[in-house]
PDB file of C-alpha atoms and ligand atoms in Angstrom:
ATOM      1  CA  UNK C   7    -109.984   6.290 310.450  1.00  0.00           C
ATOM      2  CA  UNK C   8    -108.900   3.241 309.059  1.00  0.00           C
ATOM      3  CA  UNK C   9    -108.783  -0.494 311.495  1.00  0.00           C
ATOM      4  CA  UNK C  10    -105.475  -1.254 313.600  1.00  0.00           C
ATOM      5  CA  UNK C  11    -104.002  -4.573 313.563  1.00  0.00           C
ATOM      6  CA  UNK C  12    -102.468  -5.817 316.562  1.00  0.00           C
ATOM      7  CA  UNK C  13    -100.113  -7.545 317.305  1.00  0.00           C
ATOM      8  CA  UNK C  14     -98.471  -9.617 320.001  1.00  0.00           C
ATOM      9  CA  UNK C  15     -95.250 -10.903 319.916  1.00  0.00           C
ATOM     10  CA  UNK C  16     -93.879 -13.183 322.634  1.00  0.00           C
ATOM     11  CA  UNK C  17     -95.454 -11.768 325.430  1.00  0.00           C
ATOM     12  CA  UNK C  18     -95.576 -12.918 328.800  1.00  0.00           C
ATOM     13  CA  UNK C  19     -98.140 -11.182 331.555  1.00  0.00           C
ATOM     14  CA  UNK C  20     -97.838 -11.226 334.961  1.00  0.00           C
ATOM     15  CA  UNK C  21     -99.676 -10.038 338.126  1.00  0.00           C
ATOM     16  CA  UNK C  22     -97.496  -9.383 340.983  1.00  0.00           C
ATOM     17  CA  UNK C  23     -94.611 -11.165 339.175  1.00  0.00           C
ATOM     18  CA  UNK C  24     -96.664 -14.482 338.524  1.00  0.00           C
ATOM     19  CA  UNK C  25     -96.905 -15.371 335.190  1.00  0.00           C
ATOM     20  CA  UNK C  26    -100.688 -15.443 333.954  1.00  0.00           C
ATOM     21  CA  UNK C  27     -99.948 -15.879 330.135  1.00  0.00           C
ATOM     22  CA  UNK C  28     -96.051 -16.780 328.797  1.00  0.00           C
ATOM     23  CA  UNK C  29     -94.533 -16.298 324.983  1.00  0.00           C
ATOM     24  CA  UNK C  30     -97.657 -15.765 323.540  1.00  0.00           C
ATOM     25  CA  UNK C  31     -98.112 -15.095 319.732  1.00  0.00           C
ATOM     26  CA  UNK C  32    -101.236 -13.603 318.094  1.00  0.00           C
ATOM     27  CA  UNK C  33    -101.752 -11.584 315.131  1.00  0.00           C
ATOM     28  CA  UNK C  34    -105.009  -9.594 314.492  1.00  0.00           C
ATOM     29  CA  UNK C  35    -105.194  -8.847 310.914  1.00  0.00           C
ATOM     30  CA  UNK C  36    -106.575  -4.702 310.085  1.00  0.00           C
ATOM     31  CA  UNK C  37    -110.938  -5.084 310.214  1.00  0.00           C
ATOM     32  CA  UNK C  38    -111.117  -9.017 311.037  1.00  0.00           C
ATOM     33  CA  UNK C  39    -113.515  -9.609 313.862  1.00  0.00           C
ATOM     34  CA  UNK C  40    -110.836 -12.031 315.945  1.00  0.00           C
ATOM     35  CA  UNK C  41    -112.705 -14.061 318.719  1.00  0.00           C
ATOM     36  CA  UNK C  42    -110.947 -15.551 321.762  1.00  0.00           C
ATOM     37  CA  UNK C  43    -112.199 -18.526 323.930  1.00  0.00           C
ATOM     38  CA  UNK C  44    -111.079 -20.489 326.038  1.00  0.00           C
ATOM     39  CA  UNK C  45    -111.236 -21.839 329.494  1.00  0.00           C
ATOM     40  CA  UNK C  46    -111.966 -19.751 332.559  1.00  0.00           C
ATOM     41  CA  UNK C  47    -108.694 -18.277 334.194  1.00  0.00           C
ATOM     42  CA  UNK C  48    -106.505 -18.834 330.802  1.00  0.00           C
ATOM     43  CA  UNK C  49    -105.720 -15.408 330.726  1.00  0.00           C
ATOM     44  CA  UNK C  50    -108.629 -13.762 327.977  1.00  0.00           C
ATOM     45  CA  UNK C  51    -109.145 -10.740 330.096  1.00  0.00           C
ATOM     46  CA  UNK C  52    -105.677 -10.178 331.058  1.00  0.00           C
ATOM     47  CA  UNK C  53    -104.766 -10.291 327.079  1.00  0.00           C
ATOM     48  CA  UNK C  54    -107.153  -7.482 326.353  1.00  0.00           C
ATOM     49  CA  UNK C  55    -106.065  -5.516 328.917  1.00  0.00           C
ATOM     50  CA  UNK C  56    -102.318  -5.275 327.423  1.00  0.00           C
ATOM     51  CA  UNK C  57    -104.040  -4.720 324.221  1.00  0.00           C
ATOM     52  CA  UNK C  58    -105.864  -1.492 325.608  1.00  0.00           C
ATOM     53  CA  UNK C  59    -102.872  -0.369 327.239  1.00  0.00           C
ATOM     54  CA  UNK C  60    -103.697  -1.438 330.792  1.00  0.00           C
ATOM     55  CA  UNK C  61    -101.158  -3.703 331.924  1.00  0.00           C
ATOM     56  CA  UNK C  62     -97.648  -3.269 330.328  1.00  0.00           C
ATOM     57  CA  UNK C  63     -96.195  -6.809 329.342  1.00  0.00           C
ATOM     58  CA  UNK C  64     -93.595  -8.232 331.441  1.00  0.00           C
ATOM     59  CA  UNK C  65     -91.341  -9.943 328.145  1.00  0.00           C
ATOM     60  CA  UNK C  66     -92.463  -9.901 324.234  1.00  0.00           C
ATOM     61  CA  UNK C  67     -93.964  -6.676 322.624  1.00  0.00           C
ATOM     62  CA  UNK C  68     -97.845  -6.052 321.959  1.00  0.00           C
ATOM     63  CA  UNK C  69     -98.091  -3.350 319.219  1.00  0.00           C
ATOM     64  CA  UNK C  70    -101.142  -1.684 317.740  1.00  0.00           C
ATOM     65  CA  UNK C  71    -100.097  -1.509 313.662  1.00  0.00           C
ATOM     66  CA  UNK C  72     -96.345  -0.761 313.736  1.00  0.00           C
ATOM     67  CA  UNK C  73     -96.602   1.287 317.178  1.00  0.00           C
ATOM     68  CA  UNK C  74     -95.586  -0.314 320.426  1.00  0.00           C
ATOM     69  CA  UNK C  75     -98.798  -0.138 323.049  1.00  0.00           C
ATOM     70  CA  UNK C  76     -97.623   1.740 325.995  1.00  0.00           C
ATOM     71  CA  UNK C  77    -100.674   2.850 327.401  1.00  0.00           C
ATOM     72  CA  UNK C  78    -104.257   3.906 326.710  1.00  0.00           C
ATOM     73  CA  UNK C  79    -105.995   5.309 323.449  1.00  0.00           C
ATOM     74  CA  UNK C  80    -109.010   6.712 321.968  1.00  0.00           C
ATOM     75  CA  UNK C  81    -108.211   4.077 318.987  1.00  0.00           C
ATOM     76  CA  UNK C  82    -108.474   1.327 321.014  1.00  0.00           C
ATOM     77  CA  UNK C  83    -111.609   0.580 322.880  1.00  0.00           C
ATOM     78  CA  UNK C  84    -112.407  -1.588 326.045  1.00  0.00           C
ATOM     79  CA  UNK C  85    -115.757  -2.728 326.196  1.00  0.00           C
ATOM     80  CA  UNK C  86    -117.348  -4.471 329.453  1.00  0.00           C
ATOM     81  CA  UNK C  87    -120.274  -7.035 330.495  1.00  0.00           C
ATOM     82  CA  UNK C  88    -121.101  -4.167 333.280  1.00  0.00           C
ATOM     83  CA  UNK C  89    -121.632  -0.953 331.329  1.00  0.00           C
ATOM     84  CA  UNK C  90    -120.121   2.062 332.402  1.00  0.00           C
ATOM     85  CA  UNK C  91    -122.837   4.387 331.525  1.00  0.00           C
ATOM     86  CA  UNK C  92    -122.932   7.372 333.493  1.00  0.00           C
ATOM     87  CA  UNK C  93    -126.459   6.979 335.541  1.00  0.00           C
ATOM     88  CA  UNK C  94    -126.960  10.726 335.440  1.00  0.00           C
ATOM     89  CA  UNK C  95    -126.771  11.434 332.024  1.00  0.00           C
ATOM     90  CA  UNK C  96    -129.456   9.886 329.685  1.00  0.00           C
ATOM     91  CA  UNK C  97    -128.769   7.301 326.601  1.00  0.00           C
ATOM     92  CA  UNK C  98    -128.477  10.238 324.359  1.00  0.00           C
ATOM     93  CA  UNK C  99    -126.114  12.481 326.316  1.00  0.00           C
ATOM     94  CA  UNK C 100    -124.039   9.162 327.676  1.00  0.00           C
ATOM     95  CA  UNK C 101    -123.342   8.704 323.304  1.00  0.00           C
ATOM     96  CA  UNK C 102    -122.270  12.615 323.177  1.00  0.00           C
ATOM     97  CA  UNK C 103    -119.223  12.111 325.717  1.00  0.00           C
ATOM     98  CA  UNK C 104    -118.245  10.086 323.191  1.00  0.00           C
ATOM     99  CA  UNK C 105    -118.610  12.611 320.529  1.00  0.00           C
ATOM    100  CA  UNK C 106    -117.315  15.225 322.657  1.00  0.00           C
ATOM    101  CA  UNK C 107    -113.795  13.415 323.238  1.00  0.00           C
ATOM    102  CA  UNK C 108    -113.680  13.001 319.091  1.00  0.00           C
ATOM    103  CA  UNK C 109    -113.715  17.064 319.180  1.00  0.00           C
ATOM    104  CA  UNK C 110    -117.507  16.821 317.378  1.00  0.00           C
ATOM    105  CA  UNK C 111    -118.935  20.076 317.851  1.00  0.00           C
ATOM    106  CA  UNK C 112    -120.886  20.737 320.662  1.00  0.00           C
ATOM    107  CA  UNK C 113    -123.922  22.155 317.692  1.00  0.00           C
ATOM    108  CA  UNK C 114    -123.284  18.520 315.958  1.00  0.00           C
ATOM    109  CA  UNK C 115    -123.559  16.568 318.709  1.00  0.00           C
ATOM    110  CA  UNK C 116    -127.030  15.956 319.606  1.00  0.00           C
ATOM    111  CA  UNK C 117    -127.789  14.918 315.801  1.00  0.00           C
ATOM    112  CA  UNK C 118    -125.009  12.610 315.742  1.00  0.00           C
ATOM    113  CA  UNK C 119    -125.709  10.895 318.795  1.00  0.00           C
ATOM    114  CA  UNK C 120    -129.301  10.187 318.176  1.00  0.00           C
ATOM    115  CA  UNK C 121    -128.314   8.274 314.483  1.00  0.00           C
ATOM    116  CA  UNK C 122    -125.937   6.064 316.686  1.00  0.00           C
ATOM    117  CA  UNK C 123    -128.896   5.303 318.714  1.00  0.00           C
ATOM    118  CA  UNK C 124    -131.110   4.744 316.168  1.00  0.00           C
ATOM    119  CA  UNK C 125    -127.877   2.552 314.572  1.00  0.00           C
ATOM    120  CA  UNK C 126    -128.544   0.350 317.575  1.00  0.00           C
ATOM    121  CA  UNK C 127    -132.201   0.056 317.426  1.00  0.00           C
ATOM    122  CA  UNK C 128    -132.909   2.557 320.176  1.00  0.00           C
ATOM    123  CA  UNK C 129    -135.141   5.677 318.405  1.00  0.00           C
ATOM    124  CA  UNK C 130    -136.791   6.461 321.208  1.00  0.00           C
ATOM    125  CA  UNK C 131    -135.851   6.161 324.360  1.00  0.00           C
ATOM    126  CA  UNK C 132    -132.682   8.632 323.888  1.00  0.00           C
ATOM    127  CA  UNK C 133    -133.685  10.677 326.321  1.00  0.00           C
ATOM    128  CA  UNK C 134    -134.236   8.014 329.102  1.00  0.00           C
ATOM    129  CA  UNK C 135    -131.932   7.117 332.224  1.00  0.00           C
ATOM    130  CA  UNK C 136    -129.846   4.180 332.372  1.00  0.00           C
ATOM    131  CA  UNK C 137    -131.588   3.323 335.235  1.00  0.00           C
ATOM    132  CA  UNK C 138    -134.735   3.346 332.816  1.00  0.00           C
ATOM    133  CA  UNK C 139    -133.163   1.003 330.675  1.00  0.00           C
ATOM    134  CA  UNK C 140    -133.001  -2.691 330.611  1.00  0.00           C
ATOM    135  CA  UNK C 141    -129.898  -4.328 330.695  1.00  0.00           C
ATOM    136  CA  UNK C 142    -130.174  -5.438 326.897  1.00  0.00           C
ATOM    137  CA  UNK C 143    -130.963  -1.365 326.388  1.00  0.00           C
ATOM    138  CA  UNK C 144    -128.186  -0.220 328.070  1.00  0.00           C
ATOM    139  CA  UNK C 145    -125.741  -2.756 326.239  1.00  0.00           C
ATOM    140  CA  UNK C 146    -127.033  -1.121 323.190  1.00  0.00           C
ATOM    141  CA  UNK C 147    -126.412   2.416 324.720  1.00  0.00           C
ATOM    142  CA  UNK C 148    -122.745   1.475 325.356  1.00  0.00           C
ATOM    143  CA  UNK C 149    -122.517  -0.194 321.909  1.00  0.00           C
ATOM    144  CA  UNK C 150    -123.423   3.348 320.503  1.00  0.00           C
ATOM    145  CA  UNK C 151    -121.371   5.010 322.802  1.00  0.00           C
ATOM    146  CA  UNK C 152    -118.350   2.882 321.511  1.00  0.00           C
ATOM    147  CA  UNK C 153    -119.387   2.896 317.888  1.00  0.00           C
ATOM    148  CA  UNK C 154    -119.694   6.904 318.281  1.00  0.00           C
ATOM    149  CA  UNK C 155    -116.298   7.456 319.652  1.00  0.00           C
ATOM    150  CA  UNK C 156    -115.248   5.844 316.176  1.00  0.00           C
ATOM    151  CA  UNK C 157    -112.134   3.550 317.412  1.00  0.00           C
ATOM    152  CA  UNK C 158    -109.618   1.735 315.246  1.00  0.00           C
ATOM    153  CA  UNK C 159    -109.410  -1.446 317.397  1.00  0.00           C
ATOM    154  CA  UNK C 160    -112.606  -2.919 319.942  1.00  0.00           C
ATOM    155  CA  UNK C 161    -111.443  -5.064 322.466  1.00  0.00           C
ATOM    156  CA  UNK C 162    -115.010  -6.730 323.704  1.00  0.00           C
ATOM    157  CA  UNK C 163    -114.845  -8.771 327.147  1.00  0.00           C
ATOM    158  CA  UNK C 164    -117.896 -11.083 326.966  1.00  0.00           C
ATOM    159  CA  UNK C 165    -120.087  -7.986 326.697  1.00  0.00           C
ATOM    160  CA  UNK C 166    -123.252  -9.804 326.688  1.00  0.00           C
ATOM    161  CA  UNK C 167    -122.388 -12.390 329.321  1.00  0.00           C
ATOM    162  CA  UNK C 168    -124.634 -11.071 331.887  1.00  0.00           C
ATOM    163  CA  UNK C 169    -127.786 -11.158 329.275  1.00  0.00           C
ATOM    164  CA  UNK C 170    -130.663 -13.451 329.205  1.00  0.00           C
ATOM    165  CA  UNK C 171    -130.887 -15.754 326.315  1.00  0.00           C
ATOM    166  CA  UNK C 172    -133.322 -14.142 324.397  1.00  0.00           C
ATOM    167  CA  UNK C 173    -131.336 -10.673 324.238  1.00  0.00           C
ATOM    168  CA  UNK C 174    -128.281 -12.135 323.861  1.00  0.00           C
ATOM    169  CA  UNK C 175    -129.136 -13.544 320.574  1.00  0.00           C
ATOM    170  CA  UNK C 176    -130.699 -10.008 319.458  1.00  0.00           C
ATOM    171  CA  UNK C 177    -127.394  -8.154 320.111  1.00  0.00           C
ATOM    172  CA  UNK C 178    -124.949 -10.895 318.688  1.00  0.00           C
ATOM    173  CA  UNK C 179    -127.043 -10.111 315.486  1.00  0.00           C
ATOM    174  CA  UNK C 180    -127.161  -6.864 315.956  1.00  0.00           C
ATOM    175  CA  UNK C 181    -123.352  -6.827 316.664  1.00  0.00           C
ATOM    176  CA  UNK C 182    -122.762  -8.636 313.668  1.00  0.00           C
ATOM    177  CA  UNK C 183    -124.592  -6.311 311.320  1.00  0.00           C
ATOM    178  CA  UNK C 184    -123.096  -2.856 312.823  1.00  0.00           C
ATOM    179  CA  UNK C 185    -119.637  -4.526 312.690  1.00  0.00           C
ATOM    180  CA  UNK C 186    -119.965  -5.539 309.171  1.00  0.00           C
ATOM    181  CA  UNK C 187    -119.897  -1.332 308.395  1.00  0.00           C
ATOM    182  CA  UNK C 188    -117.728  -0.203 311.230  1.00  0.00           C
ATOM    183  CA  UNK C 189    -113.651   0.147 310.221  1.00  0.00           C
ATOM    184  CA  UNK C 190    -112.557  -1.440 313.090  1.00  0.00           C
ATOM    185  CA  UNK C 191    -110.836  -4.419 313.819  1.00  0.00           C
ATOM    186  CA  UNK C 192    -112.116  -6.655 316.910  1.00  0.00           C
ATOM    187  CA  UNK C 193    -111.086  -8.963 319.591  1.00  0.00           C
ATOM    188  CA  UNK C 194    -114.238 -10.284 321.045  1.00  0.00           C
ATOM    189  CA  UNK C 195    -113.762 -12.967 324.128  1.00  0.00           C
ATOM    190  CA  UNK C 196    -116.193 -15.169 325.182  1.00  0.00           C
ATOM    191  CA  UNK C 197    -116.582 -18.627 326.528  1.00  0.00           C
ATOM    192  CA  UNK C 198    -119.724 -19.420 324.196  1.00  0.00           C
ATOM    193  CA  UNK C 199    -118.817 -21.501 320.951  1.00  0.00           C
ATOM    194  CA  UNK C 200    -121.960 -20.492 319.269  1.00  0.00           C
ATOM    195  CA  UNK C 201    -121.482 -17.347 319.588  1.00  0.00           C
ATOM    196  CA  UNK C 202    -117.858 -17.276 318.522  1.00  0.00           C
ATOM    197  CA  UNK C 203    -119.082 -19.059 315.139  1.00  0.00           C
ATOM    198  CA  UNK C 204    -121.596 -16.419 314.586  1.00  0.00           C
ATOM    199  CA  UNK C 205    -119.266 -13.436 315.288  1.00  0.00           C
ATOM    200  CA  UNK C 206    -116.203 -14.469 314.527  1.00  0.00           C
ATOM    201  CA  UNK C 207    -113.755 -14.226 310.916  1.00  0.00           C
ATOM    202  CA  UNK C 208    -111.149 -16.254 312.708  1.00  0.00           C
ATOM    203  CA  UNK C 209    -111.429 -17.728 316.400  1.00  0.00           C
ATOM    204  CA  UNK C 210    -108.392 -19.097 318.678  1.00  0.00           C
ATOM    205  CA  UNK C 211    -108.609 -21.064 321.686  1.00  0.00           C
ATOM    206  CA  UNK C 212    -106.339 -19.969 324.190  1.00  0.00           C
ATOM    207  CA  UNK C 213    -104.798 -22.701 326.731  1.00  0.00           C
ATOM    208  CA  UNK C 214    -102.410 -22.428 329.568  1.00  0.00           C
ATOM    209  CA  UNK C 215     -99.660 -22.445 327.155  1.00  0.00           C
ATOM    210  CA  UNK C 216    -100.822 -19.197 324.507  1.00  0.00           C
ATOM    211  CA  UNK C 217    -102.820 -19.951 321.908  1.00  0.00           C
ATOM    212  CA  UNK C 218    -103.548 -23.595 321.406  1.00  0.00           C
ATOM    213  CA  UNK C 219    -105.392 -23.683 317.980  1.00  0.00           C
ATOM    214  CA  UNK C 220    -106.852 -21.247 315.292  1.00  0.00           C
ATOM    215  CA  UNK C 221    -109.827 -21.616 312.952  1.00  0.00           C
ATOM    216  CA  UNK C 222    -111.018 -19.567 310.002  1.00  0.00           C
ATOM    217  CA  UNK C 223    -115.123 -19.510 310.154  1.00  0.00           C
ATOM    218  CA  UNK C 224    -115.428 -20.837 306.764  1.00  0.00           C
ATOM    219  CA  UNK C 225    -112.141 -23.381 306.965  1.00  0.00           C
ATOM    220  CA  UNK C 226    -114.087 -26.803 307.401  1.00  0.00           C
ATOM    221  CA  UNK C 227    -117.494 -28.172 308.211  1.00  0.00           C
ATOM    222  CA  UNK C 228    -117.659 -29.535 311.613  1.00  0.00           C
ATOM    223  CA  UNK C 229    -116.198 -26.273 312.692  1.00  0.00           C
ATOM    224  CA  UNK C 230    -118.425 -26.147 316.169  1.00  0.00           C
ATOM    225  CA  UNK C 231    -117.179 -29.656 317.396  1.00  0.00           C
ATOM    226  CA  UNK C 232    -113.388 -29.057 316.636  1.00  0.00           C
ATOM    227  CA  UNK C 233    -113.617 -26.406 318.593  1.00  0.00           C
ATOM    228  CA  UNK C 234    -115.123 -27.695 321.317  1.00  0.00           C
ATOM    229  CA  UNK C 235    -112.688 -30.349 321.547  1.00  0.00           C
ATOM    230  CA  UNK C 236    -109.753 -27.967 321.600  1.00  0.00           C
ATOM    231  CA  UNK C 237    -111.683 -26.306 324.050  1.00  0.00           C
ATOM    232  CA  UNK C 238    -112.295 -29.388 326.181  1.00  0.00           C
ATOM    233  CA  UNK C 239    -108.182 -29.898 325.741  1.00  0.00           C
ATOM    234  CA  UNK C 240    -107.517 -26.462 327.234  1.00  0.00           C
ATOM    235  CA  UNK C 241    -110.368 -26.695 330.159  1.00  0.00           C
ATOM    236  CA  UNK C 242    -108.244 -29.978 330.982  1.00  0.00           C
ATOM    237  CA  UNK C 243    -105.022 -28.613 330.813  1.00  0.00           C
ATOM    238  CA  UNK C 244    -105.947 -25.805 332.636  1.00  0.00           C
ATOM    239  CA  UNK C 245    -107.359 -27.911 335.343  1.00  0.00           C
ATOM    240  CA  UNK C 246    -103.975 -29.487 335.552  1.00  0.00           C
ATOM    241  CA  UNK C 247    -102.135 -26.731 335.320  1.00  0.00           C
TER     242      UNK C 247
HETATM  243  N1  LIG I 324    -105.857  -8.039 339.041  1.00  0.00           N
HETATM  244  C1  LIG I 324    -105.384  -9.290 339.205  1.00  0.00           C
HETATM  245  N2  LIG I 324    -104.471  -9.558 340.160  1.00  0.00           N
HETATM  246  C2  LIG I 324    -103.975 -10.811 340.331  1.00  0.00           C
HETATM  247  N3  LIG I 324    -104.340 -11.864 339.573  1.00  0.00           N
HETATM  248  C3  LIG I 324    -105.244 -11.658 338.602  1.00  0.00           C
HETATM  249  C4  LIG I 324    -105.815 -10.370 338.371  1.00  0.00           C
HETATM  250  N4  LIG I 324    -106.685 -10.466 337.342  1.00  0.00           N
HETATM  251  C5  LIG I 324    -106.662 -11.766 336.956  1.00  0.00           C
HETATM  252  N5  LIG I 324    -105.801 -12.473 337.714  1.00  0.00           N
HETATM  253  C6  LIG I 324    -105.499 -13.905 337.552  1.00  0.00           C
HETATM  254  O1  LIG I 324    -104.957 -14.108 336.267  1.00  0.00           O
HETATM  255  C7  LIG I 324    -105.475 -15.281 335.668  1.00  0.00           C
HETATM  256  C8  LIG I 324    -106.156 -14.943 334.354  1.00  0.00           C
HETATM  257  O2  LIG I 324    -107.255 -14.090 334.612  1.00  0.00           O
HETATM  258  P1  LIG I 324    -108.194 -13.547 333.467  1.00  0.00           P
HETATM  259  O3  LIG I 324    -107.373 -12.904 332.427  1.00  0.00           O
HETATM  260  O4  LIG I 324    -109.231 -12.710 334.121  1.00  0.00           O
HETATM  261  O5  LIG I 324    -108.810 -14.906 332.899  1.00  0.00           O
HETATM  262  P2  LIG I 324    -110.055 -15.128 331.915  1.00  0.00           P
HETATM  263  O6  LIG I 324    -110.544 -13.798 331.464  1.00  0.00           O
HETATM  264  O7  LIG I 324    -109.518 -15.983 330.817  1.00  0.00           O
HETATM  265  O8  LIG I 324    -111.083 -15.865 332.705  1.00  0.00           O
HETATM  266  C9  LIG I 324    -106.410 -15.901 336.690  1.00  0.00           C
HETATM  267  O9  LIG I 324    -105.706 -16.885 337.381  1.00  0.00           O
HETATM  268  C10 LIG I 324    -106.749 -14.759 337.599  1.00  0.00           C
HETATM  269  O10 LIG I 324    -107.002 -15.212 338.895  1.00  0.00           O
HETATM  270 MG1  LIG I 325    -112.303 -12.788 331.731  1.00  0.00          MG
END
């Protein structure tokens, strides 16, 4: 499976007919890691969601290569800060639903799931419960899970916002080295700068008014305070808004 590149093309999203985000223009090159930040309310969740398929646009096009996205698909993947591991099934069995909906065979499953787990640092404690699990754990469980299910396009939606420090640095490196080998292109939100530098191949910050400015990680030194500025810009605007 090779990565997706995604497109949107003036596109305006709305809830309930009230605009949220209006002619917006982003391109997300096939295997770049793409990260969005940006102010609180600007609209980072509501663009994933027409990227997975979730909310049809209300004007403009968002396409997935050269297909228009009309709904959901096993190439693109949505992934949460609350996992959606099913509490009944342990780590190891949560990562073969994956491999199950990829058509794996049932005899090939087991095996396959336990090297994604082990991918993620988690030889071990397949056979736990999520409830087992500590929320770093179970971040890496759903990492697997998503990693397993092998899709062309991750859409991440501040996945480790609700993780102390400590672990959150442990699975932005840990994110960083799995990504490096997975074919997939990524759109990773998050409000956290750092974290953006250390993930991202590109990063935009999206204002009130699409996306207000677009760095390359290696463009310039001084990279983290531009940034923040245009970051600080948008917060403002979006304040005034
Ligand atoms: N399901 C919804 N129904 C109505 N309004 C929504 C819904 N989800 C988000 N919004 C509104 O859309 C705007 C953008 O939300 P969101 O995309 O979640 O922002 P961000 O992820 O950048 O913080 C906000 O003003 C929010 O209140
Ligand atoms: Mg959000």
């Amino acid at each position: 499976m090779s990565a997706l590149s995604l497109h949107a093309s003036g596109v305006t999203l709305a809830y309930g007919g009230t605009p949220v985000v209006t002619g917006l223009d982003l391109q997300v090159r096939a295997g770049e890691v793409l990260v969005v930040v940006g102010p609180s309310g600007c609209g980072k969740s509501t663009l994933l969601r027409a990227f997975a398929g979730l909310l049809p646009v209300e004007a403009g096009s968002v396409r997935a290569g050269d297909t228009p996205i009309t709904g959901p698909s096993r190439d693109r993947a949505l992934v949460f800060q609350d996992d959606a591991l099913l509490p009944w099934r342990s780590a190891r069995r949560n990562v073969e639903l994956a491999l199950a909906m990829r058509g794996v065979p049932r005899a090939r499953r087991r095996a396959e799931a336990l090297r994604w787990l082990d991918r993620v640092g988690l030889d071990g404690t397949a056979d736990r419960l999520p409830r087992e699990l500590s929320g770093g754990m179970r971040q890496r469980v759903q990492l697997a899970r998503t990693l397993a299910a092998q899709p062309r396009a991750i859409l991440m939606d501040e996945p480790f916002g609700a993780l102390d420090a400590q672990t959150r640095a442990t699975m932005q490196r840990l994110l960083a080295d799995v990504l490096a080998g997975a074919p997939a292109t990524v759109v990773f939100v998050t409000h956290d700068v750092d974290e953006a530098l250390l993930l991202g191949d590109r990063i935009v910050v999206l204002g009130p008014a699409g996306v207000a400015a677009g760095f390359r990680r290696d463009e310039r030194p001084g990279l983290r305070d531009l940034i923040l500025a245009e970051l600080g810009v948008a917060v403002l605007k979006e304040e005034m808004a």
